[in-house]
């Protein structure tokens, strides 16, 4: 009786997959069937679509409506196919001319009154449809802010099914997504990260944070309760360089796919700072689960993953994290699908030195016996520690020194300038060595380019060799020392990596014990 095809899209992990919605109306008893691996939310689409079509004054076909979603192998999730299904039905019923559907892609959930609701991951969905050759893509107005990031490929936006139908029938353009087009989109205040000036003293820990920020290095703070580890760690974002344009797009896609507000990333270009609680499960950390969604490691992509109270985290999660740190990505394989989620992150962690918290603190005596100390140490997986560049002890500032007024504390703004300068020098040098964008910070220098990139002096090499012997360091740990020493030299403005920088780098290793 009638038939129509139109494109929609669904999320797989953090990527959009184009879905062909094929609608067939046949003269049988009224009934709606949706076939092609729909999840519950998609199956419920029938009820929403029926109500929405009536709400905009069209008639819903009193016949058999069969909706086929292809490719059949991809699980269709969420309500984002509603809009494509509704328009497909109207076209199959002859209420919207077929020609108008040409190469149109539609994304949106329908409310019963025909309003179009925002969908999770609209950025990835719109991007997929545009790159898949759709000449016209329409998404919910509420997703306008994030999809505006697509620049020239930004989709049109609509708030109501009636607008979409009218735009298709008349071939008139709807407004294009822009950072103003989402109603109620708030302007975000500047970063919520605390400023380093809120931390009194602790100049050595602050220096280590600057080194970490300047080279993208992993950092572990260890010290007694109340020493200020958590406070210091939360200051890291105030030192980091902003995301580049393409990085921001990448991160916004991930956050949008996870149902988080991506507008902050889009507008402020702030690097993600994820601080999951130590009760987080392995899936919470690494993602996966039924929907193959991103975990904290992927949400921290191009930013920071902060694991406060490191020894309290699930061991299997930490073990799995080793691989992620190595590869910069998480791989989930399930029977029918393999999903790779990006996770190029900077690891920041904090831990007490022992169970009672006071081992070596100089504040109180440690009450742990040798067995307890050893067990605690084992909880911190050795191979994971080996992958953290900077091991930094934090000693509590004495109460009397906390309100020291004569020495103004170091502030983030000035230190951030140093970080930005050092990052620039690195980017230029590493680009000159032919390294791709993602490897243009010292922590990412591949082993093959290491000596060329770091250029240690003879004296620096001697110190490195001594440290490798004395601390029984792995080759990986030795490479890490070179990278950290390079970052310190970049902060100092040295062409080569001198002995002093190497000695400071070794210091960050030795303190870890
Ligand atoms: N150097 C400092 N300057 C200013 N305030 C500080 C400093 N050190 C600690 N504090 C204060 O002490 C509080 C506790 O610090 P924080 O939570 O960072 O300690 P911690 O080392 O993480 O302790 P725990 O091991 O118990 O988690 C902070 O919220 C802050 O108010
Ligand atoms: Mg703490």
Tab-separated table of C-alpha atoms in Angstrom, residues 7 33 79 110 138 140-141 197 203 219 237 257 289 331 343 374 382 492:
chain	number	residue	atom	x	y	z
A	7	UNK	CA	17.734	7.635	7.765
A	33	UNK	CA	5.659	-4.084	14.322
A	79	UNK	CA	14.395	6.894	21.733
A	110	UNK	CA	9.152	12.569	20.492
A	138	UNK	CA	17.799	17.655	11.618
A	140	UNK	CA	16.489	18.466	18.496
A	141	UNK	CA	16.951	22.173	19.319
A	197	UNK	CA	46.739	29.951	46.070
A	203	UNK	CA	55.906	24.430	47.292
A	219	UNK	CA	51.458	11.776	39.511
A	237	UNK	CA	42.948	21.605	36.180
A	257	UNK	CA	27.341	10.017	24.287
A	289	UNK	CA	28.240	-3.230	30.251
A	331	UNK	CA	38.867	-2.337	24.112
A	343	UNK	CA	41.244	6.811	26.948
A	374	UNK	CA	53.506	-5.103	53.451
A	382	UNK	CA	53.582	-2.473	41.600
A	492	UNK	CA	63.699	25.876	32.609
